């Protein structure tokens, strides 16, 4: 069974299937990449909770930066957020994001108790 949460015309914020929760890409508010990353990750936390999951159950993260030179600044926030011993498989790249003010977008896939 596939369960979709917060579904609109274009996308669902969460899709659950066979013990895996797929979150839509999250962005955040802020003037710099650290602020946007913190806000983005707080949104991820809220979606994980709604999906019945948590940071310790993240399987994969895909991080897009508008400017790869922000890699270290983003990682300073990311590293403090990820629980020790529970780092997911992760990729990070540079991409043109949906709006010019966006500096980071994070896509999460996580397990949840089925």
Short mmCIF file of N, CA and C in Angstrom, two decimals:
data_model
loop_
_atom_site.label_atom_id
_atom_site.label_comp_id
_atom_site.label_asym_id
_atom_site.label_seq_id
_atom_site.Cartn_x
_atom_site.Cartn_y
_atom_site.Cartn_z
N UNK A 1 0.83 -1.18 0.00
CA UNK A 1 0.00 0.00 0.00
C UNK A 1 0.88 1.25 0.00
N UNK A 2 0.48 2.23 -0.75
CA UNK A 2 1.16 3.52 -0.79
C UNK A 2 0.31 4.53 -0.05
N UNK A 3 0.93 5.25 0.88
CA UNK A 3 0.22 6.30 1.63
C UNK A 3 0.86 7.64 1.29
N UNK A 4 0.03 8.60 0.91
CA UNK A 4 0.50 9.94 0.56
C UNK A 4 -0.04 10.93 1.59
N UNK A 5 0.84 11.77 2.11
CA UNK A 5 0.46 12.76 3.11
C UNK A 5 0.70 14.17 2.56
N UNK A 6 -0.22 15.06 2.90
CA UNK A 6 -0.14 16.45 2.45
C UNK A 6 0.03 16.51 0.93
N UNK A 7 -0.93 15.90 0.24
CA UNK A 7 -0.89 15.79 -1.21
C UNK A 7 -1.60 16.97 -1.86
N UNK A 8 -0.93 17.56 -2.81
CA UNK A 8 -1.50 18.63 -3.62
C UNK A 8 -1.52 18.20 -5.07
N UNK A 9 -1.76 19.14 -5.95
CA UNK A 9 -1.80 18.86 -7.38
C UNK A 9 -0.44 18.42 -7.90
N UNK A 10 0.61 19.08 -7.44
CA UNK A 10 1.95 18.85 -7.97
C UNK A 10 2.71 17.74 -7.26
N UNK A 11 2.53 17.64 -5.95
CA UNK A 11 3.34 16.68 -5.20
C UNK A 11 2.73 16.39 -3.84
N UNK A 12 3.25 15.34 -3.22
CA UNK A 12 2.95 15.03 -1.83
C UNK A 12 4.18 15.39 -1.02
N UNK A 13 4.00 15.86 0.21
CA UNK A 13 5.15 16.17 1.06
C UNK A 13 5.81 14.90 1.58
N UNK A 14 4.99 13.84 1.75
CA UNK A 14 5.51 12.55 2.22
C UNK A 14 4.81 11.44 1.43
N UNK A 15 5.59 10.47 0.98
CA UNK A 15 5.02 9.24 0.41
C UNK A 15 5.63 8.08 1.18
N UNK A 16 4.76 7.21 1.71
CA UNK A 16 5.20 6.05 2.51
C UNK A 16 4.86 4.76 1.77
N UNK A 17 5.84 3.83 1.77
CA UNK A 17 5.63 2.55 1.09
C UNK A 17 6.63 1.53 1.63
N UNK A 18 6.13 0.39 2.05
CA UNK A 18 6.99 -0.72 2.50
C UNK A 18 8.04 -0.31 3.52
N UNK A 19 7.65 0.49 4.51
CA UNK A 19 8.58 0.86 5.57
C UNK A 19 9.55 1.97 5.23
N UNK A 20 9.35 2.62 4.08
CA UNK A 20 10.23 3.72 3.67
C UNK A 20 9.38 4.97 3.44
N UNK A 21 9.84 6.09 4.00
CA UNK A 21 9.19 7.38 3.81
C UNK A 21 10.07 8.25 2.92
N UNK A 22 9.47 8.76 1.88
CA UNK A 22 10.15 9.65 0.94
C UNK A 22 9.63 11.06 1.19
N UNK A 23 10.51 11.97 1.54
CA UNK A 23 10.11 13.36 1.80
C UNK A 23 10.39 14.20 0.57
N UNK A 24 9.51 15.15 0.30
CA UNK A 24 9.78 16.08 -0.78
C UNK A 24 10.96 16.98 -0.38
N UNK A 25 11.59 17.58 -1.35
CA UNK A 25 12.72 18.47 -1.08
C UNK A 25 12.31 19.61 -0.16
N UNK A 26 13.19 19.92 0.80
CA UNK A 26 12.92 20.98 1.76
C UNK A 26 13.91 22.12 1.59
N UNK A 27 13.42 23.33 1.67
CA UNK A 27 14.23 24.54 1.66
C UNK A 27 13.93 25.31 2.94
N UNK A 28 14.69 26.33 3.21
CA UNK A 28 14.47 27.11 4.43
C UNK A 28 14.61 28.59 4.19
N UNK A 29 14.24 29.33 5.21
CA UNK A 29 14.35 30.78 5.19
C UNK A 29 15.67 31.19 5.83
N UNK A 30 16.18 32.34 5.46
CA UNK A 30 17.39 32.87 6.08
C UNK A 30 18.23 33.64 5.09
N UNK A 31 19.18 34.39 5.63
CA UNK A 31 20.02 35.24 4.80
C UNK A 31 21.26 34.53 4.27
N UNK A 32 21.68 33.46 4.95
CA UNK A 32 22.88 32.74 4.52
C UNK A 32 22.59 31.24 4.52
N UNK A 33 23.55 30.48 4.04
CA UNK A 33 23.32 29.04 3.91
C UNK A 33 23.16 28.35 5.27
N UNK A 34 23.85 28.83 6.30
CA UNK A 34 23.70 28.22 7.63
C UNK A 34 22.28 28.42 8.15
N UNK A 35 21.74 29.62 8.05
CA UNK A 35 20.37 29.89 8.51
C UNK A 35 19.37 29.07 7.71
N UNK A 36 19.54 29.04 6.39
CA UNK A 36 18.61 28.27 5.56
C UNK A 36 18.70 26.78 5.86
N UNK A 37 19.90 26.28 6.11
CA UNK A 37 20.07 24.86 6.42
C UNK A 37 19.39 24.52 7.74
N UNK A 38 19.58 25.36 8.77
CA UNK A 38 18.92 25.12 10.06
C UNK A 38 17.40 25.08 9.90
N UNK A 39 16.85 26.04 9.17
CA UNK A 39 15.39 26.10 8.98
C UNK A 39 14.92 24.89 8.15
N UNK A 40 15.65 24.56 7.12
CA UNK A 40 15.33 23.41 6.29
C UNK A 40 15.30 22.13 7.12
N UNK A 41 16.30 21.94 7.97
CA UNK A 41 16.37 20.72 8.78
C UNK A 41 15.28 20.68 9.84
N UNK A 42 14.83 21.84 10.31
CA UNK A 42 13.70 21.83 11.24
C UNK A 42 12.42 21.39 10.52
N UNK A 43 12.31 21.73 9.26
CA UNK A 43 11.17 21.28 8.45
C UNK A 43 11.26 19.77 8.20
N UNK A 44 12.48 19.29 7.96
CA UNK A 44 12.69 17.85 7.81
C UNK A 44 12.27 17.12 9.08
N UNK A 45 12.67 17.65 10.25
CA UNK A 45 12.27 17.05 11.53
C UNK A 45 10.76 16.92 11.63
N UNK A 46 10.04 17.98 11.26
CA UNK A 46 8.57 17.96 11.35
C UNK A 46 7.97 16.91 10.42
N UNK A 47 8.50 16.80 9.20
CA UNK A 47 7.99 15.79 8.27
C UNK A 47 8.34 14.38 8.73
N UNK A 48 9.55 14.18 9.25
CA UNK A 48 9.92 12.86 9.77
C UNK A 48 8.96 12.43 10.88
N UNK A 49 8.65 13.35 11.77
CA UNK A 49 7.72 13.05 12.87
C UNK A 49 6.36 12.67 12.30
N UNK A 50 5.88 13.44 11.33
CA UNK A 50 4.58 13.16 10.72
C UNK A 50 4.58 11.80 10.02
N UNK A 51 5.74 11.40 9.49
CA UNK A 51 5.87 10.11 8.80
C UNK A 51 6.07 8.95 9.76
N UNK A 52 6.22 9.25 11.06
CA UNK A 52 6.47 8.19 12.04
C UNK A 52 7.92 7.76 12.06
N UNK A 53 8.81 8.66 11.66
CA UNK A 53 10.24 8.35 11.58
C UNK A 53 11.02 9.36 12.42
N UNK A 54 12.34 9.32 12.28
CA UNK A 54 13.20 10.24 13.04
C UNK A 54 14.56 10.35 12.36
N UNK A 55 15.38 11.25 12.88
CA UNK A 55 16.74 11.43 12.35
C UNK A 55 17.55 10.14 12.38
N UNK A 56 17.33 9.30 13.36
CA UNK A 56 18.12 8.07 13.48
C UNK A 56 17.73 7.03 12.43
N UNK A 57 16.64 7.28 11.71
CA UNK A 57 16.17 6.31 10.72
C UNK A 57 16.36 6.80 9.28
N UNK A 58 17.09 7.90 9.11
CA UNK A 58 17.33 8.41 7.76
C UNK A 58 18.25 7.45 7.02
N UNK A 59 17.83 7.08 5.83
CA UNK A 59 18.60 6.17 4.99
C UNK A 59 19.51 6.92 4.02
N UNK A 60 18.95 7.98 3.42
CA UNK A 60 19.68 8.72 2.39
C UNK A 60 19.30 10.19 2.44
N UNK A 61 20.28 11.03 2.15
CA UNK A 61 20.04 12.47 2.02
C UNK A 61 20.71 12.95 0.74
N UNK A 62 20.01 13.78 0.01
CA UNK A 62 20.57 14.44 -1.17
C UNK A 62 20.50 15.93 -0.90
N UNK A 63 21.65 16.57 -0.95
CA UNK A 63 21.77 18.00 -0.65
C UNK A 63 22.15 18.73 -1.92
N UNK A 64 21.36 19.74 -2.26
CA UNK A 64 21.68 20.60 -3.40
C UNK A 64 22.04 21.98 -2.86
N UNK A 65 23.17 22.49 -3.28
CA UNK A 65 23.61 23.84 -2.94
C UNK A 65 23.59 24.71 -4.19
N UNK A 66 23.12 25.94 -4.06
CA UNK A 66 23.14 26.86 -5.19
C UNK A 66 24.59 27.22 -5.54
N UNK A 67 25.47 27.20 -4.54
CA UNK A 67 26.89 27.49 -4.74
C UNK A 67 27.70 26.50 -3.91
N UNK A 68 28.44 25.63 -4.56
CA UNK A 68 29.18 24.58 -3.87
C UNK A 68 30.23 25.16 -2.91
N UNK A 69 30.57 26.42 -3.06
CA UNK A 69 31.51 27.04 -2.11
C UNK A 69 30.89 27.18 -0.72
N UNK A 70 29.58 26.97 -0.59
CA UNK A 70 28.89 26.99 0.70
C UNK A 70 28.94 25.63 1.40
N UNK A 71 29.65 24.66 0.83
CA UNK A 71 29.71 23.29 1.34
C UNK A 71 30.10 23.22 2.82
N UNK A 72 31.18 23.89 3.20
CA UNK A 72 31.64 23.83 4.60
C UNK A 72 30.64 24.47 5.56
N UNK A 73 30.06 25.59 5.17
CA UNK A 73 29.08 26.27 6.04
C UNK A 73 27.84 25.41 6.23
N UNK A 74 27.35 24.80 5.15
CA UNK A 74 26.19 23.91 5.27
C UNK A 74 26.54 22.71 6.15
N UNK A 75 27.73 22.13 5.95
CA UNK A 75 28.14 20.96 6.73
C UNK A 75 28.29 21.26 8.21
N UNK A 76 28.63 22.48 8.57
CA UNK A 76 28.74 22.82 10.00
C UNK A 76 27.39 22.67 10.70
N UNK A 77 26.31 22.99 10.00
CA UNK A 77 24.96 22.82 10.54
C UNK A 77 24.54 21.36 10.44
N UNK A 78 24.77 20.75 9.30
CA UNK A 78 24.40 19.35 9.08
C UNK A 78 25.05 18.44 10.12
N UNK A 79 26.35 18.60 10.33
CA UNK A 79 27.09 17.73 11.24
C UNK A 79 26.56 17.81 12.68
N UNK A 80 26.11 18.98 13.08
CA UNK A 80 25.55 19.15 14.43
C UNK A 80 24.15 18.54 14.53
N UNK A 81 23.46 18.42 13.41
CA UNK A 81 22.08 17.93 13.37
C UNK A 81 22.00 16.41 13.33
N UNK A 82 22.90 15.77 12.59
CA UNK A 82 22.85 14.31 12.42
C UNK A 82 23.28 13.62 13.72
N UNK A 83 22.46 12.71 14.25
CA UNK A 83 22.84 12.00 15.47
C UNK A 83 24.10 11.16 15.26
N UNK A 84 24.99 11.21 16.23
CA UNK A 84 26.24 10.45 16.13
C UNK A 84 25.93 8.97 15.91
N UNK A 85 26.63 8.39 14.96
CA UNK A 85 26.44 6.98 14.65
C UNK A 85 25.29 6.69 13.70
N UNK A 86 24.57 7.73 13.24
CA UNK A 86 23.40 7.54 12.38
C UNK A 86 23.50 8.34 11.09
N UNK A 87 24.71 8.61 10.62
CA UNK A 87 24.87 9.36 9.38
C UNK A 87 24.30 8.55 8.21
N UNK A 88 23.46 9.17 7.38
CA UNK A 88 22.89 8.45 6.25
C UNK A 88 23.86 8.41 5.06
N UNK A 89 23.54 7.61 4.07
CA UNK A 89 24.21 7.73 2.78
C UNK A 89 23.84 9.12 2.26
N UNK A 90 24.82 9.84 1.71
CA UNK A 90 24.53 11.23 1.34
C UNK A 90 25.28 11.63 0.08
N UNK A 91 24.65 12.46 -0.70
CA UNK A 91 25.27 13.09 -1.86
C UNK A 91 25.06 14.59 -1.73
N UNK A 92 25.99 15.36 -2.24
CA UNK A 92 25.86 16.82 -2.23
C UNK A 92 26.39 17.36 -3.55
N UNK A 93 25.63 18.22 -4.17
CA UNK A 93 26.05 18.80 -5.44
C UNK A 93 25.56 20.22 -5.58
N UNK A 94 25.99 20.84 -6.64
CA UNK A 94 25.58 22.21 -6.95
C UNK A 94 24.49 22.16 -8.01
N UNK A 95 23.45 22.97 -7.81
CA UNK A 95 22.35 23.01 -8.77
C UNK A 95 21.68 24.38 -8.73
N UNK A 96 21.10 24.76 -9.82
CA UNK A 96 20.27 25.96 -9.85
C UNK A 96 18.96 25.61 -9.17
N UNK A 97 18.63 26.29 -8.08
CA UNK A 97 17.43 25.98 -7.31
C UNK A 97 16.23 26.78 -7.84
N UNK A 98 15.05 26.50 -7.31
CA UNK A 98 13.79 27.03 -7.85
C UNK A 98 13.67 28.55 -7.77
N UNK A 99 14.31 29.17 -6.77
CA UNK A 99 14.27 30.63 -6.63
C UNK A 99 15.69 31.14 -6.40
N UNK A 100 15.97 32.34 -6.82
CA UNK A 100 17.32 32.88 -6.73
C UNK A 100 17.77 33.12 -5.28
N UNK A 101 16.83 33.26 -4.34
CA UNK A 101 17.20 33.48 -2.94
C UNK A 101 17.50 32.18 -2.19
N UNK A 102 17.21 31.04 -2.79
CA UNK A 102 17.46 29.76 -2.13
C UNK A 102 18.92 29.36 -2.27
N UNK A 103 19.48 28.87 -1.16
CA UNK A 103 20.88 28.47 -1.13
C UNK A 103 21.06 26.97 -0.93
N UNK A 104 20.04 26.28 -0.38
CA UNK A 104 20.16 24.85 -0.09
C UNK A 104 18.78 24.18 -0.20
N UNK A 105 18.77 22.96 -0.69
CA UNK A 105 17.58 22.11 -0.69
C UNK A 105 18.03 20.72 -0.29
N UNK A 106 17.25 20.08 0.58
CA UNK A 106 17.61 18.75 1.08
C UNK A 106 16.44 17.79 0.86
N UNK A 107 16.78 16.62 0.31
CA UNK A 107 15.79 15.56 0.05
C UNK A 107 16.16 14.37 0.91
N UNK A 108 15.19 13.87 1.66
CA UNK A 108 15.42 12.80 2.65
C UNK A 108 14.58 11.56 2.33
N UNK A 109 15.19 10.40 2.50
CA UNK A 109 14.50 9.12 2.47
C UNK A 109 14.79 8.45 3.80
N UNK A 110 13.75 7.98 4.49
CA UNK A 110 13.93 7.42 5.84
C UNK A 110 13.07 6.18 6.03
N UNK A 111 13.53 5.30 6.90
CA UNK A 111 12.74 4.15 7.31
C UNK A 111 11.73 4.59 8.37
N UNK A 112 10.66 3.82 8.50
CA UNK A 112 9.70 4.01 9.59
C UNK A 112 9.21 2.63 9.99
N UNK A 113 8.80 2.46 11.22
CA UNK A 113 8.29 1.15 11.63
C UNK A 113 7.06 0.77 10.83
N UNK A 114 7.14 -0.32 10.11
CA UNK A 114 6.01 -0.74 9.26
C UNK A 114 5.02 -1.57 10.04
#
